[in-house]
Amino acid sequence: MGDEYLQQFLDETTWYNHIVLGCLLPTNLWYPLPHFLQTWLRNYVAGTLLYLFSGFLWCFYIYYLKRNVYVPKDAIPTNKAMLLQIYVAMKAMPWYCALPSLSEYMIENGWTKCYDRVSEVGWLPHLLYLSLYLVFVEFGIYWMHRELHDIKPLYKYLHATHHIYNKQNTLSPFAGLAFHPVDGILQAVPHVIALFIIPTHFTTHVGLLFLEAVWTANIHDCIHGKLWPVMGAGYHTIHHTTYRHNYGHYTIWMDWMLGTLRDPSDEEGKKVM
């Protein structure tokens, strides 16, 4: 890639930095920082706000506005449990934000297959590449998540931090990012590896990384959406109670193909019997 082309990526990340940091922080606090640290700070501020805003909004809706509609009263997590989840997530957030900052640095330096404008490849190839990207991420996160369970030291020292939330009344949208920081980064790494294999639209990559905060809030709310083949909260709640099923991320395909799927509808049938 030529310097002029790479400058497009740099200009775009600089623009994102100015939009987020310029609106939320005094200029003298961030403008003198090197570009990489500006990017990290932007990701940290935006990630924190997105996590807290989506979590509070989600909890307010399902636990108060729709109290006893989606979640029985005795299944609502305590404020203490949710505050602990926020505490764990906020300790890890600075480390989480290092990953998208690193991916942007690699993109700016031309080390990946990213492209800056859809017009560079055309809409049809763009949609094909996006589909391949999502399939790769689904595959990668499934296996990363499964190995975090199967490799005992990884589970004991990393993933167990997240699995203390193992009952419906301990799970909440705030549990979505309540991981050991290394665990959270490992599960997001497929997003970055994909950049070296699959041509990827830069803005789409950044957007999908931040979508993780919203998606993980959704799959920890214990509400079974029944939207096949989406790996919704009904499936993920089973993962938290059995530890051996439903490792997938966005869809149930990997679990279905590899025999680790357990359907919430089957669980409901057993309760009725």
mmCIF file of C-alpha atoms in Angstrom, residues 46-52 54-55 84-93 96-97 161-162 165 172-181 183-185 188 209-220 240 249:
data_model
loop_
_atom_site.group_PDB
_atom_site.id
_atom_site.type_symbol
_atom_site.label_atom_id
_atom_site.label_comp_id
_atom_site.label_asym_id
_atom_site.label_seq_id
_atom_site.Cartn_x
_atom_site.Cartn_y
_atom_site.Cartn_z
ATOM 1 C CA ALA A 46 -16.339 5.201 24.045
ATOM 2 C CA GLY A 47 -16.212 1.596 25.293
ATOM 3 C CA THR A 48 -16.917 2.596 28.883
ATOM 4 C CA LEU A 49 -19.841 4.827 27.938
ATOM 5 C CA LEU A 50 -21.306 2.190 25.634
ATOM 6 C CA TYR A 51 -21.002 -0.537 28.289
ATOM 7 C CA LEU A 52 -22.542 1.547 31.064
ATOM 8 C CA SER A 54 -26.397 -0.086 27.271
ATOM 9 C CA GLY A 55 -26.236 -1.989 30.569
ATOM 10 C CA LEU A 84 -19.652 -6.326 41.305
ATOM 11 C CA GLN A 85 -20.016 -7.123 37.592
ATOM 12 C CA ILE A 86 -19.491 -3.452 36.747
ATOM 13 C CA TYR A 87 -16.406 -3.391 38.985
ATOM 14 C CA VAL A 88 -14.880 -6.453 37.262
ATOM 15 C CA ALA A 89 -15.658 -5.061 33.796
ATOM 16 C CA MET A 90 -14.246 -1.622 34.575
ATOM 17 C CA LYS A 91 -10.992 -3.102 35.893
ATOM 18 C CA ALA A 92 -10.607 -4.948 32.586
ATOM 19 C CA MET A 93 -11.767 -2.125 30.298
ATOM 20 C CA TYR A 96 -9.872 -4.540 26.446
ATOM 21 C CA CYS A 97 -9.380 -1.225 24.661
ATOM 22 C CA THR A 161 -13.832 -15.161 36.775
ATOM 23 C CA HIS A 162 -16.786 -14.926 34.406
ATOM 24 C CA TYR A 165 -22.292 -15.945 37.451
ATOM 25 C CA SER A 172 -27.398 -9.486 34.200
ATOM 26 C CA PRO A 173 -26.500 -7.406 31.124
ATOM 27 C CA PHE A 174 -23.539 -6.068 33.115
ATOM 28 C CA ALA A 175 -22.040 -9.584 33.232
ATOM 29 C CA GLY A 176 -21.395 -9.318 29.501
ATOM 30 C CA LEU A 177 -17.939 -7.773 29.962
ATOM 31 C CA ALA A 178 -17.188 -9.075 33.464
ATOM 32 C CA PHE A 179 -14.145 -11.137 32.448
ATOM 33 C CA HIS A 180 -10.534 -11.470 33.414
ATOM 34 C CA PRO A 181 -8.934 -8.989 30.956
ATOM 35 C CA ASP A 183 -9.942 -13.817 28.799
ATOM 36 C CA GLY A 184 -11.867 -10.948 27.218
ATOM 37 C CA ILE A 185 -8.992 -10.150 24.862
ATOM 38 C CA ALA A 188 -11.932 -10.925 20.739
ATOM 39 C CA LEU A 209 -15.733 -4.676 17.875
ATOM 40 C CA PHE A 210 -17.890 -2.116 19.667
ATOM 41 C CA LEU A 211 -21.029 -4.094 18.879
ATOM 42 C CA GLU A 212 -19.562 -6.784 21.147
ATOM 43 C CA ALA A 213 -20.414 -4.633 24.181
ATOM 44 C CA VAL A 214 -24.078 -4.487 23.171
ATOM 45 C CA TRP A 215 -24.253 -8.115 22.075
ATOM 46 C CA THR A 216 -22.728 -9.473 25.286
ATOM 47 C CA ALA A 217 -25.170 -7.390 27.326
ATOM 48 C CA ASN A 218 -28.006 -8.952 25.349
ATOM 49 C CA ILE A 219 -26.943 -12.586 25.776
ATOM 50 C CA HIS A 220 -26.617 -12.214 29.541
ATOM 51 C CA HIS A 240 -23.631 -20.596 32.341
ATOM 52 C CA HIS A 249 -21.182 -16.305 19.766
#
